[in-house]
Amino acid sequence: MQTIQLNDFKLQWETVRQDFVDCVERVGKSGYLILGGEVAEFEKALSHFWGIPHVIGCASGLDAIELGLRSLDLKPGDKVLTTPLSAFATTLAIFRSGGQPVFCDTDESGLIDLDLVEDLLMTNPEIKFLVPVHLFGHTVNLKRLLELKKRFGLKIIEDCAQSIGSKSFGLPTGTVGDLAATSFYPTKNLGCYGDGGAVLTIKEVFTSKVRSLRDYGQTEKYQHSLLGLNSRLDELQAAFLRTALLPRLSQWTERRKEIALRYLQGLNHPLLKAIKIPEGSSSCWHLFPIRTPQRESLKKWLALHQIQTAVHYPILIPNQSVFDHPELFGKWEVRGDLKNAMALTQEELSLPIHPFLTDTEVERVIEVCNDWKETP
Ligand SMILES: *Cc1c(COP(=O)(O)O)cnc(C)c1O
């Protein structure tokens, strides 16, 4: 029996190989390797796909969040409200931009709890920045986010690394924040063959600053008016993304949705349930997260039956050991008890949901889960 993997890059390669070879040939012949026509064309294509007018390619999702925050004129020490349950990069970008993360709890779905956000904003008028994360592909309520943004004059970067193609009440993620950040890390729904990311925005005013910051803060060649980064997307990745990967993304997302639906219908073990889908959320199903009070037992059972799983995430960000050394990097705050987020670190498990799973494999995952005999 073959292991059912969380991602299958070999099968993906078979599908995209010829297009990739063509890209290598095209870029090689063009003589342009960094920030040339391919990057510009990809930025246009992603803008069209996502429905957000301005896209700036960069080197990673981490950088995209930093570029977004810095283009909003975050000052050293400014507080940035965010979630404790995410990839570490979300918080790292806040620190790197000079901000002070303020963590508050998530709701049952693992997304930053907007009721708590509202309370905190009412009592802490000094908080002006928010970085919400559309975790798993499930969406933070964008109607509510827009209300909060207007009411409190909030500046928002949406972390859309896991939510390409997701909608909240019909609105694509990334359209409420001032800017949005996404990642093309290989495991993401639109994953390239290396590292990459993009900043997206509906507001043209931010674009020149982001473009400058991604390239050492140059405004023109050898003219530096900002202290920027080296965060450029290269021509090869842009070519792969535009001509080999993006054209397949809708179909891949449809397959993820089919698998999710099958899991939602088929899973019936009493100790296991899908993570609650937030109101209004139409997910791109980056992950298929379930929760169970006996996570380690289920994880072992699935491994025994050759089914890979992962935990998103086993440790809350403010509990990472780097926080034992605040003198190295600055200050942060935890507001409230983080109990929902903490429960998820103990109960969440992600089942395979990549688009190359066969129907037989999907049924096998369901069957093995339903047959699970818990061991203490
Ligand atoms: C992957 C990810 C990032 C970071 O993206 P990189 O390209 O790996 O830097 C940030 N936030 C979330 C939610 C992610 O899943």
mmCIF file with all atom_site columns, C-alpha atoms and ligand atoms in Angstrom, residues 60-62 65 86-87 89-90 133 159 161-162 183-185 188 195-196 313, ligand 1:
data_model
loop_
_atom_site.group_PDB
_atom_site.id
_atom_site.type_symbol
_atom_site.label_atom_id
_atom_site.label_alt_id
_atom_site.label_comp_id
_atom_site.label_asym_id
_atom_site.label_entity_id
_atom_site.label_seq_id
_atom_site.pdbx_PDB_ins_code
_atom_site.Cartn_x
_atom_site.Cartn_y
_atom_site.Cartn_z
_atom_site.occupancy
_atom_site.B_iso_or_equiv
_atom_site.pdbx_formal_charge
_atom_site.auth_seq_id
_atom_site.auth_comp_id
_atom_site.auth_asym_id
_atom_site.auth_atom_id
_atom_site.pdbx_PDB_model_num
ATOM   1  C CA . SER A 1 60  ? 8.436  35.293 0.377  1.00 0.00 ? 60  SER A CA 1
ATOM   2  C CA . GLY A 1 61  ? 5.214  35.532 2.342  1.00 0.00 ? 61  GLY A CA 1
ATOM   3  C CA . LEU A 1 62  ? 7.205  36.723 5.347  1.00 0.00 ? 62  LEU A CA 1
ATOM   4  C CA . ILE A 1 65  ? 3.782  41.020 5.350  1.00 0.00 ? 65  ILE A CA 1
ATOM   5  C CA . SER A 1 86  ? -0.407 30.920 12.686 1.00 0.00 ? 86  SER A CA 1
ATOM   6  C CA . ALA A 1 87  ? 2.856  30.289 10.909 1.00 0.00 ? 87  ALA A CA 1
ATOM   7  C CA . ALA A 1 89  ? 6.232  34.246 9.917  1.00 0.00 ? 89  ALA A CA 1
ATOM   8  C CA . THR A 1 90  ? 3.138  36.330 10.696 1.00 0.00 ? 90  THR A CA 1
ATOM   9  C CA . VAL A 1 133 ? -4.779 35.446 9.154  1.00 0.00 ? 133 VAL A CA 1
ATOM   10 C CA . ASP A 1 159 ? -2.280 37.415 5.766  1.00 0.00 ? 159 ASP A CA 1
ATOM   11 C CA . ALA A 1 161 ? -0.772 32.920 2.565  1.00 0.00 ? 161 ALA A CA 1
ATOM   12 C CA . GLN A 1 162 ? -3.335 30.120 2.999  1.00 0.00 ? 162 GLN A CA 1
ATOM   13 C CA . SER A 1 183 ? 3.150  33.199 -0.217 1.00 0.00 ? 183 SER A CA 1
ATOM   14 C CA . PHE A 1 184 ? 4.208  30.864 -3.011 1.00 0.00 ? 184 PHE A CA 1
ATOM   15 C CA . TYR A 1 185 ? 6.064  28.500 -0.701 1.00 0.00 ? 185 TYR A CA 1
ATOM   16 C CA . LYS A 1 188 ? 0.732  26.576 -0.568 1.00 0.00 ? 188 LYS A CA 1
ATOM   17 C CA . ASP A 1 195 ? 10.423 30.702 -2.421 1.00 0.00 ? 195 ASP A CA 1
ATOM   18 C CA . GLY A 1 196 ? 8.206  33.555 -3.481 1.00 0.00 ? 196 GLY A CA 1
ATOM   19 C CA . TYR A 1 313 ? 0.215  24.425 14.973 1.00 0.00 ? 313 TYR A CA 1
HETATM 20 C C1 . LIG B 2 .   ? 3.443  30.144 4.794  1.00 0.00 ? 1   LIG B C1 1
HETATM 21 C C2 . LIG B 2 .   ? 2.869  31.238 5.604  1.00 0.00 ? 1   LIG B C2 1
HETATM 22 C C3 . LIG B 2 .   ? 3.550  32.456 5.787  1.00 0.00 ? 1   LIG B C3 1
HETATM 23 C C4 . LIG B 2 .   ? 4.954  32.689 5.339  1.00 0.00 ? 1   LIG B C4 1
HETATM 24 O O1 . LIG B 2 .   ? 5.200  32.508 3.999  1.00 0.00 ? 1   LIG B O1 1
HETATM 25 P P1 . LIG B 2 .   ? 6.725  32.202 3.517  1.00 0.00 ? 1   LIG B P1 1
HETATM 26 O O2 . LIG B 2 .   ? 6.631  32.337 2.033  1.00 0.00 ? 1   LIG B O2 1
HETATM 27 O O3 . LIG B 2 .   ? 7.063  30.839 3.985  1.00 0.00 ? 1   LIG B O3 1
HETATM 28 O O4 . LIG B 2 .   ? 7.590  33.247 4.126  1.00 0.00 ? 1   LIG B O4 1
HETATM 29 C C5 . LIG B 2 .   ? 2.927  33.449 6.504  1.00 0.00 ? 1   LIG B C5 1
HETATM 30 N N1 . LIG B 2 .   ? 1.700  33.275 7.035  1.00 0.00 ? 1   LIG B N1 1
HETATM 31 C C6 . LIG B 2 .   ? 1.022  32.119 6.894  1.00 0.00 ? 1   LIG B C6 1
HETATM 32 C C7 . LIG B 2 .   ? -0.335 31.998 7.486  1.00 0.00 ? 1   LIG B C7 1
HETATM 33 C C8 . LIG B 2 .   ? 1.591  31.055 6.179  1.00 0.00 ? 1   LIG B C8 1
HETATM 34 O O5 . LIG B 2 .   ? 0.911  29.903 6.062  1.00 0.00 ? 1   LIG B O5 1
#
